[in-house]
Tab-separated table of C-alpha atoms and ligand atoms in Angstrom:
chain	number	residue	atom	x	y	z
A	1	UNK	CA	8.490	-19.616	-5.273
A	2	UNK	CA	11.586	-18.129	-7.227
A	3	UNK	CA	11.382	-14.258	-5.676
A	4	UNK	CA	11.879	-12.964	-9.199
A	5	UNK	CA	8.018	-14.359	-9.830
A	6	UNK	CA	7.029	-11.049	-7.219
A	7	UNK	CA	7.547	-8.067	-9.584
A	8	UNK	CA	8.726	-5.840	-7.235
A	9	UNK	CA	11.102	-8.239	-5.369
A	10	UNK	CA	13.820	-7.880	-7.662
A	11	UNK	CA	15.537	-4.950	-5.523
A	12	UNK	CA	18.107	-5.966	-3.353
A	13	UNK	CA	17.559	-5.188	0.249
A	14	UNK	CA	20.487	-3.808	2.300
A	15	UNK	CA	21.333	-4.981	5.766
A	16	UNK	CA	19.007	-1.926	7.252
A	17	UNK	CA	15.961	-2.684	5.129
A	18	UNK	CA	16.068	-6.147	5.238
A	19	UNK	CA	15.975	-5.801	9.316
A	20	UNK	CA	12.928	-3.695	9.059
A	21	UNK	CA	11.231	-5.859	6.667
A	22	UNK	CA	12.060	-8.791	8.752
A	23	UNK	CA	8.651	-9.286	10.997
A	24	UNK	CA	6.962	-9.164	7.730
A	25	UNK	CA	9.549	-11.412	6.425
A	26	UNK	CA	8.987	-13.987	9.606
A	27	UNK	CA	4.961	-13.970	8.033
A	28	UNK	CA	6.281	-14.718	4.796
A	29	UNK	CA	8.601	-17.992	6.019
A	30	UNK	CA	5.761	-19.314	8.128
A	31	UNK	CA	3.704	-19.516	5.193
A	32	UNK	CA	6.253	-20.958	2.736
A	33	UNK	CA	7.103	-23.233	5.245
A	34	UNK	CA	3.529	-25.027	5.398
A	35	UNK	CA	3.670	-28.871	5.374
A	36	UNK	CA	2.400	-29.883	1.517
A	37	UNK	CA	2.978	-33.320	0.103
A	38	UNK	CA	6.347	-33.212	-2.456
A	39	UNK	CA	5.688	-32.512	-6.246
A	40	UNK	CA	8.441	-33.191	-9.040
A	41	UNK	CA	8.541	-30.682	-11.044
A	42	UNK	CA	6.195	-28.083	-9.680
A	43	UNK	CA	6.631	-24.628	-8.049
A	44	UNK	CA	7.057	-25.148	-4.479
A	45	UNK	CA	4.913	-23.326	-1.609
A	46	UNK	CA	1.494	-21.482	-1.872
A	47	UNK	CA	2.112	-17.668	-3.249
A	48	UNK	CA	3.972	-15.671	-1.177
A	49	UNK	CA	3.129	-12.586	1.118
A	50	UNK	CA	6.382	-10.568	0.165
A	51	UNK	CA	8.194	-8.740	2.694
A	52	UNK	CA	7.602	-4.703	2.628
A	53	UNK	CA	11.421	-3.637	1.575
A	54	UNK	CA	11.134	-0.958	4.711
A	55	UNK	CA	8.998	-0.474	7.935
A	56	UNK	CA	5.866	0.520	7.680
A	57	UNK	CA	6.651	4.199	9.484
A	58	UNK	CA	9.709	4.625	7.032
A	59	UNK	CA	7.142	6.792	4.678
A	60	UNK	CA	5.673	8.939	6.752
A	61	UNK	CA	4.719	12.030	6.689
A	62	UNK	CA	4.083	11.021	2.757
A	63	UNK	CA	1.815	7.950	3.694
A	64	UNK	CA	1.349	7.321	7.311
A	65	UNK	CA	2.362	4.011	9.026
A	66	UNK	CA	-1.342	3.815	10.236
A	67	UNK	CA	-1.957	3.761	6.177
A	68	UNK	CA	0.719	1.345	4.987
A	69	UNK	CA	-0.064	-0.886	8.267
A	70	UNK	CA	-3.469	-1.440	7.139
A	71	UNK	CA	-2.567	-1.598	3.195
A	72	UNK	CA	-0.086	-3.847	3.615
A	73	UNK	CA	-1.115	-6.072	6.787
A	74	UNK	CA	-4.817	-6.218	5.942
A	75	UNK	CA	-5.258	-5.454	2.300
A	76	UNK	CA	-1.810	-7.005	0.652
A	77	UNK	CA	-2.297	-10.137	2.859
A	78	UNK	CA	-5.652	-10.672	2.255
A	79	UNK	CA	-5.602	-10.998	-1.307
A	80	UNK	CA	-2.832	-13.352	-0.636
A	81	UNK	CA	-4.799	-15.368	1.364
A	82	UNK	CA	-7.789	-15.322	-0.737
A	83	UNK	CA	-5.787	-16.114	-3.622
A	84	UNK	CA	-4.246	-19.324	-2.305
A	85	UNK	CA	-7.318	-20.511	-0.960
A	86	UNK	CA	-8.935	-19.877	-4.545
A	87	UNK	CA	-6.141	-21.976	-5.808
A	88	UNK	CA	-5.806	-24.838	-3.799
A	89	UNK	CA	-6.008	-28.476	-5.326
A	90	UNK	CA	-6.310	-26.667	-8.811
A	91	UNK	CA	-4.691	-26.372	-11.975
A	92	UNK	CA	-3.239	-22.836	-10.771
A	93	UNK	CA	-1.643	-24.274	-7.468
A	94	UNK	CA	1.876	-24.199	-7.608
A	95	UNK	CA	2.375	-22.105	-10.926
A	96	UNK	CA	4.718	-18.943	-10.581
A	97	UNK	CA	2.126	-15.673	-9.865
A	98	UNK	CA	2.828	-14.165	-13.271
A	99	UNK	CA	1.864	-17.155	-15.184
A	100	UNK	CA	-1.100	-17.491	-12.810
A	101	UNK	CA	-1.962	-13.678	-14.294
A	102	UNK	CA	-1.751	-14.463	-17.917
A	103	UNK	CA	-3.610	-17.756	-17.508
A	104	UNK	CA	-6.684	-16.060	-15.679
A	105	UNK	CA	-6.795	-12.803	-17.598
A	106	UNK	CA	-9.875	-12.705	-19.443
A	107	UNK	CA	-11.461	-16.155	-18.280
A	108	UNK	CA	-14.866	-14.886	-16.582
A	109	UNK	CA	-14.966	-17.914	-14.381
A	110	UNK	CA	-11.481	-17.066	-13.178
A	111	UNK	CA	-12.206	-13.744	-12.359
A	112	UNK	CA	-11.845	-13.927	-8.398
A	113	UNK	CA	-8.288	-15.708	-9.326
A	114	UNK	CA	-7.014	-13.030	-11.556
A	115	UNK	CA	-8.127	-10.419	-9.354
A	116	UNK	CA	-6.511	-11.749	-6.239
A	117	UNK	CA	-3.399	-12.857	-8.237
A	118	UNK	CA	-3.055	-9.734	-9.919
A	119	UNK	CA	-3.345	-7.454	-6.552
A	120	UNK	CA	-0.993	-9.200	-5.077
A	121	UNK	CA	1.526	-8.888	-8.164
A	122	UNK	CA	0.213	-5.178	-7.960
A	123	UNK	CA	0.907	-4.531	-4.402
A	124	UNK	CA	4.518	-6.112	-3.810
A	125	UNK	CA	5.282	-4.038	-7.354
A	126	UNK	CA	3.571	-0.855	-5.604
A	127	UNK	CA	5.689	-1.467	-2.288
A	128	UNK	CA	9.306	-1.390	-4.707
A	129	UNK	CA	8.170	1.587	-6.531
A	130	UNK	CA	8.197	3.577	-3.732
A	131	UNK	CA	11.629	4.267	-1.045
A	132	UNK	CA	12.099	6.258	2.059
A	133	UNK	CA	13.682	9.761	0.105
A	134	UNK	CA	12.704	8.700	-3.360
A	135	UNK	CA	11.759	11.351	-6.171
A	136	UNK	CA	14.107	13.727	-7.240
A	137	UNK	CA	16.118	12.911	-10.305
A	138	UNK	CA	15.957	9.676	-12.370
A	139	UNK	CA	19.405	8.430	-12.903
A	140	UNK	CA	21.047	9.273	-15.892
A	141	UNK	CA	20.000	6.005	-18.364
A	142	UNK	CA	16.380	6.053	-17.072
A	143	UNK	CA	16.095	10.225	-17.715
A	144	UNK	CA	17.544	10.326	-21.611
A	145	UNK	CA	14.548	7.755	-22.680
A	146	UNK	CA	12.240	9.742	-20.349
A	147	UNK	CA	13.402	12.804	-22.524
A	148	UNK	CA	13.072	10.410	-25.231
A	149	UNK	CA	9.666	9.934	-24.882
A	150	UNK	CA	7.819	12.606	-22.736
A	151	UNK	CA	9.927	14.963	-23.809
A	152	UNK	CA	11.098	16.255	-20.154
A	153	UNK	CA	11.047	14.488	-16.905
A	154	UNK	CA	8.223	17.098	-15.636
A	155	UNK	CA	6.180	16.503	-18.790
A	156	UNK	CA	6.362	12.396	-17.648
A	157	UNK	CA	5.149	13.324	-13.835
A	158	UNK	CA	2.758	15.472	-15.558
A	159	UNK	CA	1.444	12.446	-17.375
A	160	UNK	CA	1.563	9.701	-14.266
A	161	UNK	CA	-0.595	12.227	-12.550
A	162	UNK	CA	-2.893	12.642	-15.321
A	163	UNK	CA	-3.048	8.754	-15.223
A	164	UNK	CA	-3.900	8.599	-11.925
A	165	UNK	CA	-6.675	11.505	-11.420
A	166	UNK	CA	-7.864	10.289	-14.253
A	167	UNK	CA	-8.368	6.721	-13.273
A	168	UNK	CA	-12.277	6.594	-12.562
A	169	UNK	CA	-12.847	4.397	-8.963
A	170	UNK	CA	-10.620	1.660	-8.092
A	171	UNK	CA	-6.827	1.507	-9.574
A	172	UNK	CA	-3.412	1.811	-10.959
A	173	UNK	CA	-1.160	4.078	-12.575
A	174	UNK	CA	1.909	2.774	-13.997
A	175	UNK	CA	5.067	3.944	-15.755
A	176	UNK	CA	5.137	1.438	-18.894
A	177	UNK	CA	7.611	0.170	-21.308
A	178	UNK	CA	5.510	-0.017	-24.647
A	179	UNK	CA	7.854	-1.471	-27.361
A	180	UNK	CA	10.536	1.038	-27.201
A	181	UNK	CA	8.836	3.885	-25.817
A	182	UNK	CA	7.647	5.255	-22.565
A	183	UNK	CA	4.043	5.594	-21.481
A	184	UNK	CA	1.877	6.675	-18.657
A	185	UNK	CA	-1.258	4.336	-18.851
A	186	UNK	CA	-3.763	3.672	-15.981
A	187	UNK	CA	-5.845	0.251	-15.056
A	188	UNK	CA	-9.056	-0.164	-13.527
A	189	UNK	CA	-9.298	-2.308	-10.382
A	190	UNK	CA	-6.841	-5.442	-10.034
A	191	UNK	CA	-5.664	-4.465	-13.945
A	192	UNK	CA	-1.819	-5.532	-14.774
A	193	UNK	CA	-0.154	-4.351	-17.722
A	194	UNK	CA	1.327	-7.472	-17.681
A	195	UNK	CA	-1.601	-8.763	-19.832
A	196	UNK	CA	-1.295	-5.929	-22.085
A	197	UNK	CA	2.104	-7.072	-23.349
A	198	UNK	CA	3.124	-3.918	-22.105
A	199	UNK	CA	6.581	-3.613	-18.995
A	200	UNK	CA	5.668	-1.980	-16.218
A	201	UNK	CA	8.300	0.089	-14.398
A	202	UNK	CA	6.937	1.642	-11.925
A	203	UNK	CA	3.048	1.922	-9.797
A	204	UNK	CA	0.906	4.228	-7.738
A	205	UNK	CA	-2.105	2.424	-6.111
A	206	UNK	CA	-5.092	4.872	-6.734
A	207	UNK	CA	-7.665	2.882	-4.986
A	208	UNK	CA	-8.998	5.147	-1.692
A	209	UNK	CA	-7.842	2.652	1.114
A	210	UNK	CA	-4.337	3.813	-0.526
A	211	UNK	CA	-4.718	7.432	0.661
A	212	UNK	CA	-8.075	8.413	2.188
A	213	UNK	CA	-6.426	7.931	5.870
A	214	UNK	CA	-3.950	10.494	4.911
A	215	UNK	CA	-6.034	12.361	2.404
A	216	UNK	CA	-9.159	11.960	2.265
A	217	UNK	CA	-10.441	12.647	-0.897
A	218	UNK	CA	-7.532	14.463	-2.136
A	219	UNK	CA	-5.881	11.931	-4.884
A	220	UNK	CA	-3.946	14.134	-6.429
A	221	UNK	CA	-2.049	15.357	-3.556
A	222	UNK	CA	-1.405	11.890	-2.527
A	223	UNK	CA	0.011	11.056	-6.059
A	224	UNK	CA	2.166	13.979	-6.618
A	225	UNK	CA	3.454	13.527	-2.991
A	226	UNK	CA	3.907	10.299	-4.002
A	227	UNK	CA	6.098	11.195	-7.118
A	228	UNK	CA	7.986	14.208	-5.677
A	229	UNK	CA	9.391	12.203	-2.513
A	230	UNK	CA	8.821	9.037	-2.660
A	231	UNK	CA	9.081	7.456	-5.942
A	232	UNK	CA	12.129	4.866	-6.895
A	233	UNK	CA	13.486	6.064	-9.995
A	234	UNK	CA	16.067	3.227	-9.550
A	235	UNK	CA	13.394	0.438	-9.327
A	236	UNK	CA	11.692	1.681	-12.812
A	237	UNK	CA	15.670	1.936	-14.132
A	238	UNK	CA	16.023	-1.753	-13.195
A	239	UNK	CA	12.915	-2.807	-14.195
A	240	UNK	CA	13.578	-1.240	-18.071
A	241	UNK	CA	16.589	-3.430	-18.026
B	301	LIG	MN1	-4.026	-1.295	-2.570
């Protein structure tokens, strides 16, 4: 699969991050390099379980390595597995993950194949919205149409946050492109606002196994941890295009 079908895989990794995200990346080969009979014309490979651009201790004391071990080598690669067992021998096999997302959304018989696609679209997005030292200031381009929109860059935290706490149970809250303005929307469970027609930019995973090893029930202190030092401005920059 073309890497630019992952969301979040668009970053570049340097030298150091791609050696850290390299046993993941070993996983990731082995899978893509499973024995399938040729097929002219379609995508090649089942869906991939994209590498995690840095190791799993390079966010700590923000979010543990026991947390992002478990997130990312349990939860991330299950849905990946479920997902390509769910689409095996079927109309979905082979079809990039984002048109996999838009063809499931909505279909209640689908619903097991939009949820797995859509976590795993979620997660490897999640994974590139966050870098070792993130927060701090958005770059220049990426700050005017936060201005633009929120009015300050505090007043657009202010509203991620409010996204997220908000969110009741299981989800997301995601910077969004929306036309030609900002917004801070939230989505229940596997929900993408990919199917919204709406850009994402940038995640936080609000579901518990995100943060209750680190913080128990304390989501907001996971989220504006998450935004104050960890968050990749220059993903959501690159992202708004
Ligand atoms: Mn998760």
């Amino acid at each position: 699969m073309d890497r630019s079908d992952q969301g979040g895989s668009s970053v570049p990794m340097n030298r150091r991050s791609f050696l850290a995200a390299s046993a993941a990346g070993v996983a990731g080969l082995a899978m893509t390099g499973m024995a399938r009979p040729a097929r002219p014309q379609a995508a090649a490979g089942p869906v991939e379980w994209t590498p995690l651009p840095y190791a799993e201790n390079a966010l700590a004391p923000v979010i543990s390595a026991g947390t992002i071990g478990f997130h990312y080598g349990k939860h991330h690669k299950g849905y990946v597995d479920n997902l390509n067992k769910l689409i095996a021998g079927t109309e979905n096999e082979g079809k990039p993950l984002e048109r996999i997302i838009l063809d499931t959304a909505d279909v209640p018989e689908k619903a097991a194949v939009f949820n797995n696609a859509a976590q795993v679209w979620n997660h490897a997005f999640f994974w590139n919205s966050m870098k070792p030292a993130g927060g701090g200031e958005p770059p220049a381009a990426l700050r005017r149409k936060i201005e633009e929109s929120f009015g300050s860059v505090e007043a657009c935290r202010e509203a991620l946050l409010s996204a997220a706490v908000s969110q009741f149970g299981s989800g997301w809250a995601w910077l969004v492109l929306d036309q030609d303005k900002l917004k801070a929307v939230k989505t229940a469970n596997a929900g993408v606002p990919l199917t919204m027609g709406l850009k994402p930019l940038l995640t936080v995973d609000v579901w518990e196994h995100a943060y209750y090893l680190d913080y128990q029930n304390r989501r907001a202190d996971f989220v504006r941890a998450v935004l104050d030092k960890l968050i990749n401005w220059e993903f959501a920059l690159k992202n708004l295009g």
